């Protein structure tokens, strides 16, 4: 019995090591491909409205963002714009690494805004491009080559819906929302209580979020560490359908670096900050999820 147990454990360890080697080789491949400096964007119309890819980063990750940009350059369908937002009090245009400067002639826009943490990924773009389709990406994920194509294909089927590649399902007990750690994680089926996570890429049609979404003083007060929660409630307030995009599995994805400062994700879950922030936003807007 014990021999079988240790054999299974060993197989799992070997499989994990093989996966890590595969991921390392893929990152290495993208690094070398990045020297070719392919265009990040196209001018052709690919949807009813312009398609803007929006992301943010900060000083400790700025030297690795080029790998995410390379994954955009290798997309089967390229967006019309790519905007990277940086905090105006952290970096300047002169301090950008060469890997970003040399992409400015290939479609990259680097813009500066107030430091609103992860909200820089989307809020400034919503204000700058209110009539565009916005696709948000994280700055530490290498995205599969058909990520944008897959989201736009789903958008054609559900043009009013917010679409994401990775989703959890909010669960309830006695009519009340259960703690985040008890939600159904990484679900594939549709549900009335899908909660999209940003790392899987999310598509927002124009007007799909409440006008309150850009209220900086409010979201920094109520939900400073969880933009996913704020955006979820903004979609609910607007009455927008939230859907899990089909055709792409994000249960496992290639992460460039595991360098979450202060273990932010772990803190949000272990200390219940996700739960307290969700409660604060729902209470402020007097909104119930049931």
Short mmCIF file of C-alpha atoms in Angstrom, two decimals:
data_model
loop_
_atom_site.label_atom_id
_atom_site.label_comp_id
_atom_site.label_asym_id
_atom_site.label_seq_id
_atom_site.Cartn_x
_atom_site.Cartn_y
_atom_site.Cartn_z
CA UNK A 1 0.00 0.00 0.00
CA UNK A 2 2.75 2.43 0.99
CA UNK A 3 4.77 1.45 -2.09
CA UNK A 4 1.80 2.32 -4.36
CA UNK A 5 1.34 5.63 -2.55
CA UNK A 6 4.98 6.67 -3.00
CA UNK A 7 4.96 5.58 -6.66
CA UNK A 8 1.95 7.82 -7.31
CA UNK A 9 3.59 10.67 -5.41
CA UNK A 10 6.78 10.24 -7.42
CA UNK A 11 4.87 10.25 -10.71
CA UNK A 12 3.16 13.51 -9.71
CA UNK A 13 6.52 15.06 -8.81
CA UNK A 14 8.04 14.00 -12.15
CA UNK A 15 5.01 15.33 -14.05
CA UNK A 16 5.34 18.66 -12.23
CA UNK A 17 9.04 18.87 -13.02
CA UNK A 18 8.37 18.08 -16.69
CA UNK A 19 5.77 20.84 -16.80
CA UNK A 20 8.17 23.35 -15.27
CA UNK A 21 10.81 22.44 -17.85
CA UNK A 22 8.27 22.84 -20.65
CA UNK A 23 7.26 26.26 -19.32
CA UNK A 24 10.89 27.34 -19.01
CA UNK A 25 11.56 26.32 -22.62
CA UNK A 26 8.51 28.25 -23.80
CA UNK A 27 9.62 31.42 -21.98
CA UNK A 28 13.07 30.97 -23.55
CA UNK A 29 11.45 30.59 -26.97
CA UNK A 30 9.45 33.80 -26.55
CA UNK A 31 12.57 35.60 -25.40
CA UNK A 32 14.38 34.77 -28.64
CA UNK A 33 11.30 35.46 -30.79
CA UNK A 34 11.05 38.94 -29.27
CA UNK A 35 14.21 40.03 -31.14
CA UNK A 36 12.24 39.92 -34.40
CA UNK A 37 10.03 42.84 -33.26
CA UNK A 38 6.79 41.86 -34.94
CA UNK A 39 3.90 44.39 -35.08
CA UNK A 40 1.62 44.34 -32.04
CA UNK A 41 -1.40 45.83 -33.80
CA UNK A 42 -3.29 45.98 -37.07
CA UNK A 43 -5.30 48.77 -38.63
CA UNK A 44 -7.92 46.48 -40.18
CA UNK A 45 -11.37 46.40 -38.62
CA UNK A 46 -11.75 43.20 -36.61
CA UNK A 47 -14.99 43.98 -34.73
CA UNK A 48 -17.81 46.51 -34.70
CA UNK A 49 -15.70 48.82 -32.55
CA UNK A 50 -11.92 49.25 -32.24
CA UNK A 51 -10.28 46.56 -30.11
CA UNK A 52 -7.86 47.80 -27.45
CA UNK A 53 -5.60 45.55 -25.38
CA UNK A 54 -4.93 47.20 -22.03
CA UNK A 55 -2.44 46.19 -19.35
CA UNK A 56 -0.35 47.68 -16.58
CA UNK A 57 2.90 46.95 -14.81
CA UNK A 58 5.25 48.37 -12.21
CA UNK A 59 8.97 48.76 -11.61
CA UNK A 60 9.69 45.25 -10.32
CA UNK A 61 8.14 43.63 -13.40
CA UNK A 62 8.89 46.19 -16.07
CA UNK A 63 11.84 44.22 -17.47
CA UNK A 64 9.71 41.13 -18.13
CA UNK A 65 6.66 42.76 -19.75
CA UNK A 66 8.21 42.38 -23.21
CA UNK A 67 7.39 38.66 -23.00
CA UNK A 68 3.68 39.47 -22.63
CA UNK A 69 3.99 41.86 -25.57
CA UNK A 70 5.62 39.09 -27.60
CA UNK A 71 2.63 36.87 -26.87
CA UNK A 72 0.45 39.68 -28.30
CA UNK A 73 2.66 39.94 -31.37
CA UNK A 74 2.15 36.21 -31.98
CA UNK A 75 -1.64 36.36 -31.75
CA UNK A 76 -3.60 34.97 -34.70
CA UNK A 77 -5.72 38.13 -34.52
CA UNK A 78 -3.99 41.32 -33.43
CA UNK A 79 -5.80 44.22 -31.72
CA UNK A 80 -6.07 47.77 -33.05
CA UNK A 81 -4.26 49.28 -30.08
CA UNK A 82 -2.04 48.06 -27.21
CA UNK A 83 -1.76 50.39 -24.22
CA UNK A 84 0.58 49.82 -21.29
CA UNK A 85 -0.23 52.03 -18.28
CA UNK A 86 2.45 52.93 -15.74
CA UNK A 87 2.26 54.95 -12.53
CA UNK A 88 3.35 58.53 -13.21
CA UNK A 89 5.20 58.78 -9.89
CA UNK A 90 7.13 55.52 -10.33
CA UNK A 91 8.60 55.56 -13.84
CA UNK A 92 9.31 58.03 -16.64
CA UNK A 93 9.54 57.56 -20.38
CA UNK A 94 13.34 57.85 -20.17
CA UNK A 95 13.49 55.02 -17.61
CA UNK A 96 11.71 52.50 -19.82
CA UNK A 97 13.82 49.44 -20.65
CA UNK A 98 15.00 49.06 -24.25
CA UNK A 99 12.69 46.06 -24.68
CA UNK A 100 9.75 48.47 -24.39
CA UNK A 101 11.23 51.51 -26.14
CA UNK A 102 11.96 49.53 -29.28
CA UNK A 103 8.32 48.41 -29.45
CA UNK A 104 6.98 51.96 -29.57
CA UNK A 105 7.45 51.88 -33.36
CA UNK A 106 5.58 48.59 -33.58
CA UNK A 107 2.27 49.64 -32.03
CA UNK A 108 2.94 49.86 -28.30
CA UNK A 109 1.56 52.89 -26.49
CA UNK A 110 3.06 53.60 -23.07
CA UNK A 111 0.98 56.04 -21.05
CA UNK A 112 1.26 57.35 -17.51
CA UNK A 113 -1.50 57.82 -14.95
CA UNK A 114 -2.02 58.11 -11.16
CA UNK A 115 -1.01 55.01 -9.24
CA UNK A 116 -4.27 53.19 -8.62
CA UNK A 117 -2.58 49.80 -8.34
CA UNK A 118 -4.16 47.07 -10.48
CA UNK A 119 -6.93 49.43 -11.58
CA UNK A 120 -4.41 50.99 -13.97
CA UNK A 121 -5.01 47.94 -16.13
CA UNK A 122 -8.46 49.12 -17.22
CA UNK A 123 -9.83 52.35 -15.72
CA UNK A 124 -7.63 54.79 -17.70
CA UNK A 125 -8.43 52.92 -20.91
CA UNK A 126 -12.17 53.07 -20.20
CA UNK A 127 -11.81 56.83 -19.88
CA UNK A 128 -9.58 57.18 -22.94
CA UNK A 129 -11.47 54.79 -25.23
CA UNK A 130 -15.12 54.70 -24.08
CA UNK A 131 -16.40 53.41 -27.43
CA UNK A 132 -13.87 50.59 -27.81
CA UNK A 133 -13.86 46.92 -26.95
CA UNK A 134 -11.31 46.54 -24.16
CA UNK A 135 -9.39 43.31 -23.56
CA UNK A 136 -7.39 43.28 -20.33
CA UNK A 137 -4.25 41.20 -19.87
CA UNK A 138 -1.97 40.62 -16.89
CA UNK A 139 1.71 41.56 -17.04
CA UNK A 140 3.09 38.18 -15.98
CA UNK A 141 1.24 35.74 -18.24
CA UNK A 142 2.29 34.39 -21.64
CA UNK A 143 -1.01 34.19 -23.50
CA UNK A 144 -1.83 31.42 -25.98
CA UNK A 145 -1.66 32.52 -29.61
CA UNK A 146 -5.45 32.38 -30.12
CA UNK A 147 -6.50 34.25 -26.96
CA UNK A 148 -7.80 37.37 -28.75
CA UNK A 149 -9.29 35.38 -31.63
CA UNK A 150 -11.18 33.16 -29.21
CA UNK A 151 -12.58 36.09 -27.22
CA UNK A 152 -13.70 37.92 -30.38
CA UNK A 153 -15.35 34.75 -31.71
CA UNK A 154 -17.36 34.51 -28.51
CA UNK A 155 -18.07 38.25 -28.71
CA UNK A 156 -19.76 37.71 -32.07
CA UNK A 157 -22.12 35.23 -30.39
CA UNK A 158 -22.71 37.34 -27.27
CA UNK A 159 -21.94 40.96 -28.25
CA UNK A 160 -23.31 42.50 -25.05
CA UNK A 161 -21.63 40.09 -22.62
CA UNK A 162 -18.39 40.40 -20.68
CA UNK A 163 -16.28 37.38 -21.59
CA UNK A 164 -13.34 35.74 -19.82
CA UNK A 165 -11.21 32.64 -20.21
CA UNK A 166 -10.96 31.78 -16.51
CA UNK A 167 -13.83 31.89 -14.04
CA UNK A 168 -14.86 30.91 -10.54
CA UNK A 169 -18.43 30.38 -9.37
CA UNK A 170 -19.71 32.28 -6.35
CA UNK A 171 -21.41 29.90 -3.92
CA UNK A 172 -24.07 30.57 -1.31
CA UNK A 173 -25.13 29.11 2.02
CA UNK A 174 -28.52 29.98 3.49
CA UNK A 175 -28.84 32.79 0.97
CA UNK A 176 -25.53 34.42 1.88
CA UNK A 177 -22.33 34.56 -0.15
CA UNK A 178 -19.80 32.05 1.12
CA UNK A 179 -16.19 33.11 1.77
CA UNK A 180 -14.07 33.37 -1.38
CA UNK A 181 -12.00 30.30 -0.44
CA UNK A 182 -15.17 28.17 -0.65
CA UNK A 183 -16.20 29.29 -4.15
CA UNK A 184 -16.06 26.74 -6.97
CA UNK A 185 -12.71 27.43 -8.61
CA UNK A 186 -11.88 27.39 -12.31
CA UNK A 187 -15.25 26.22 -13.55
CA UNK A 188 -16.02 25.48 -17.19
CA UNK A 189 -19.83 25.59 -17.18
CA UNK A 190 -21.96 28.72 -17.46
CA UNK A 191 -23.63 30.03 -14.33
CA UNK A 192 -25.59 33.03 -13.10
CA UNK A 193 -22.82 33.63 -10.58
CA UNK A 194 -19.64 33.47 -12.66
CA UNK A 195 -16.75 35.54 -11.38
CA UNK A 196 -14.05 36.19 -13.99
CA UNK A 197 -10.39 36.37 -13.00
CA UNK A 198 -8.12 38.81 -14.80
CA UNK A 199 -5.18 36.50 -15.51
CA UNK A 200 -7.21 34.64 -18.16
CA UNK A 201 -7.86 37.78 -20.27
CA UNK A 202 -11.26 39.50 -20.15
CA UNK A 203 -13.20 41.25 -22.92
CA UNK A 204 -15.39 44.24 -22.00
CA UNK A 205 -17.80 45.60 -24.65
CA UNK A 206 -18.43 49.36 -24.61
CA UNK A 207 -20.95 50.35 -21.96
CA UNK A 208 -20.85 47.00 -20.18
CA UNK A 209 -19.85 48.51 -16.82
CA UNK A 210 -21.61 50.97 -14.54
CA UNK A 211 -20.52 54.59 -14.91
CA UNK A 212 -19.29 54.35 -11.31
CA UNK A 213 -16.46 52.10 -12.50
CA UNK A 214 -14.10 55.07 -13.01
CA UNK A 215 -14.80 56.66 -9.61
CA UNK A 216 -11.25 56.51 -8.28
CA UNK A 217 -11.97 57.83 -4.81
CA UNK A 218 -14.72 55.26 -4.36
CA UNK A 219 -12.94 52.12 -5.56
CA UNK A 220 -9.76 53.02 -3.70
CA UNK A 221 -11.84 53.44 -0.54
CA UNK A 222 -14.06 50.37 -0.84
CA UNK A 223 -12.00 47.88 -2.80
CA UNK A 224 -8.35 49.00 -3.08
CA UNK A 225 -6.81 45.53 -3.44
CA UNK A 226 -9.30 43.65 -5.61
CA UNK A 227 -10.11 45.18 -8.99
CA UNK A 228 -11.73 41.89 -10.10
CA UNK A 229 -14.36 42.31 -7.37
CA UNK A 230 -15.01 45.95 -8.25
CA UNK A 231 -15.41 45.16 -11.95
CA UNK A 232 -17.70 42.23 -11.17
CA UNK A 233 -20.08 44.42 -9.17
CA UNK A 234 -19.90 47.17 -11.82
CA UNK A 235 -21.05 44.61 -14.40
CA UNK A 236 -23.89 43.47 -12.14
CA UNK A 237 -25.03 47.04 -11.52
CA UNK A 238 -25.13 47.56 -15.29
CA UNK A 239 -27.14 44.36 -15.79
CA UNK A 240 -24.47 42.90 -18.08
CA UNK A 241 -24.24 39.18 -18.64
CA UNK A 242 -20.94 37.56 -17.59
CA UNK A 243 -19.87 34.50 -19.55
CA UNK A 244 -17.05 31.99 -19.56
CA UNK A 245 -15.56 31.92 -23.06
CA UNK A 246 -15.51 28.47 -24.61
CA UNK A 247 -12.66 26.88 -26.52
CA UNK A 248 -9.78 27.84 -24.24
CA UNK A 249 -8.83 26.18 -20.95
CA UNK A 250 -7.03 28.37 -18.42
CA UNK A 251 -6.79 25.90 -15.58
CA UNK A 252 -3.09 25.96 -16.25
CA UNK A 253 -1.29 28.91 -17.78
CA UNK A 254 2.29 30.03 -18.26
CA UNK A 255 3.32 32.52 -15.61
CA UNK A 256 6.49 34.48 -16.32
CA UNK A 257 7.46 35.07 -12.71
CA UNK A 258 5.92 34.24 -9.36
CA UNK A 259 6.76 37.56 -7.74
CA UNK A 260 3.51 38.81 -6.26
CA UNK A 261 4.68 41.51 -3.86
CA UNK A 262 3.78 40.68 -0.25
CA UNK A 263 1.85 37.66 -1.51
CA UNK A 264 -1.10 39.89 -2.37
CA UNK A 265 -3.29 37.08 -3.69
CA UNK A 266 -2.55 34.94 -0.64
CA UNK A 267 -3.33 37.82 1.69
CA UNK A 268 -6.62 38.52 -0.05
CA UNK A 269 -7.72 34.91 0.41
CA UNK A 270 -6.15 33.91 3.73
CA UNK A 271 -7.04 37.10 5.56
CA UNK A 272 -10.46 37.38 3.98
CA UNK A 273 -9.76 40.68 2.26
CA UNK A 274 -11.66 39.54 -0.83
CA UNK A 275 -14.69 38.87 1.37
CA UNK A 276 -14.53 42.17 3.22
CA UNK A 277 -14.06 44.17 0.01
CA UNK A 278 -16.94 42.41 -1.75
CA UNK A 279 -19.16 43.09 1.26
CA UNK A 280 -18.13 46.75 1.33
CA UNK A 281 -18.94 47.29 -2.35
CA UNK A 282 -22.27 45.45 -2.19
CA UNK A 283 -23.30 47.37 0.94
CA UNK A 284 -22.37 50.72 -0.58
CA UNK A 285 -24.55 50.13 -3.63
CA UNK A 286 -27.23 48.28 -1.62
CA UNK A 287 -26.97 45.39 -4.07
CA UNK A 288 -27.68 41.72 -3.39
CA UNK A 289 -26.25 38.89 -5.48
CA UNK A 290 -29.36 36.75 -4.87
#
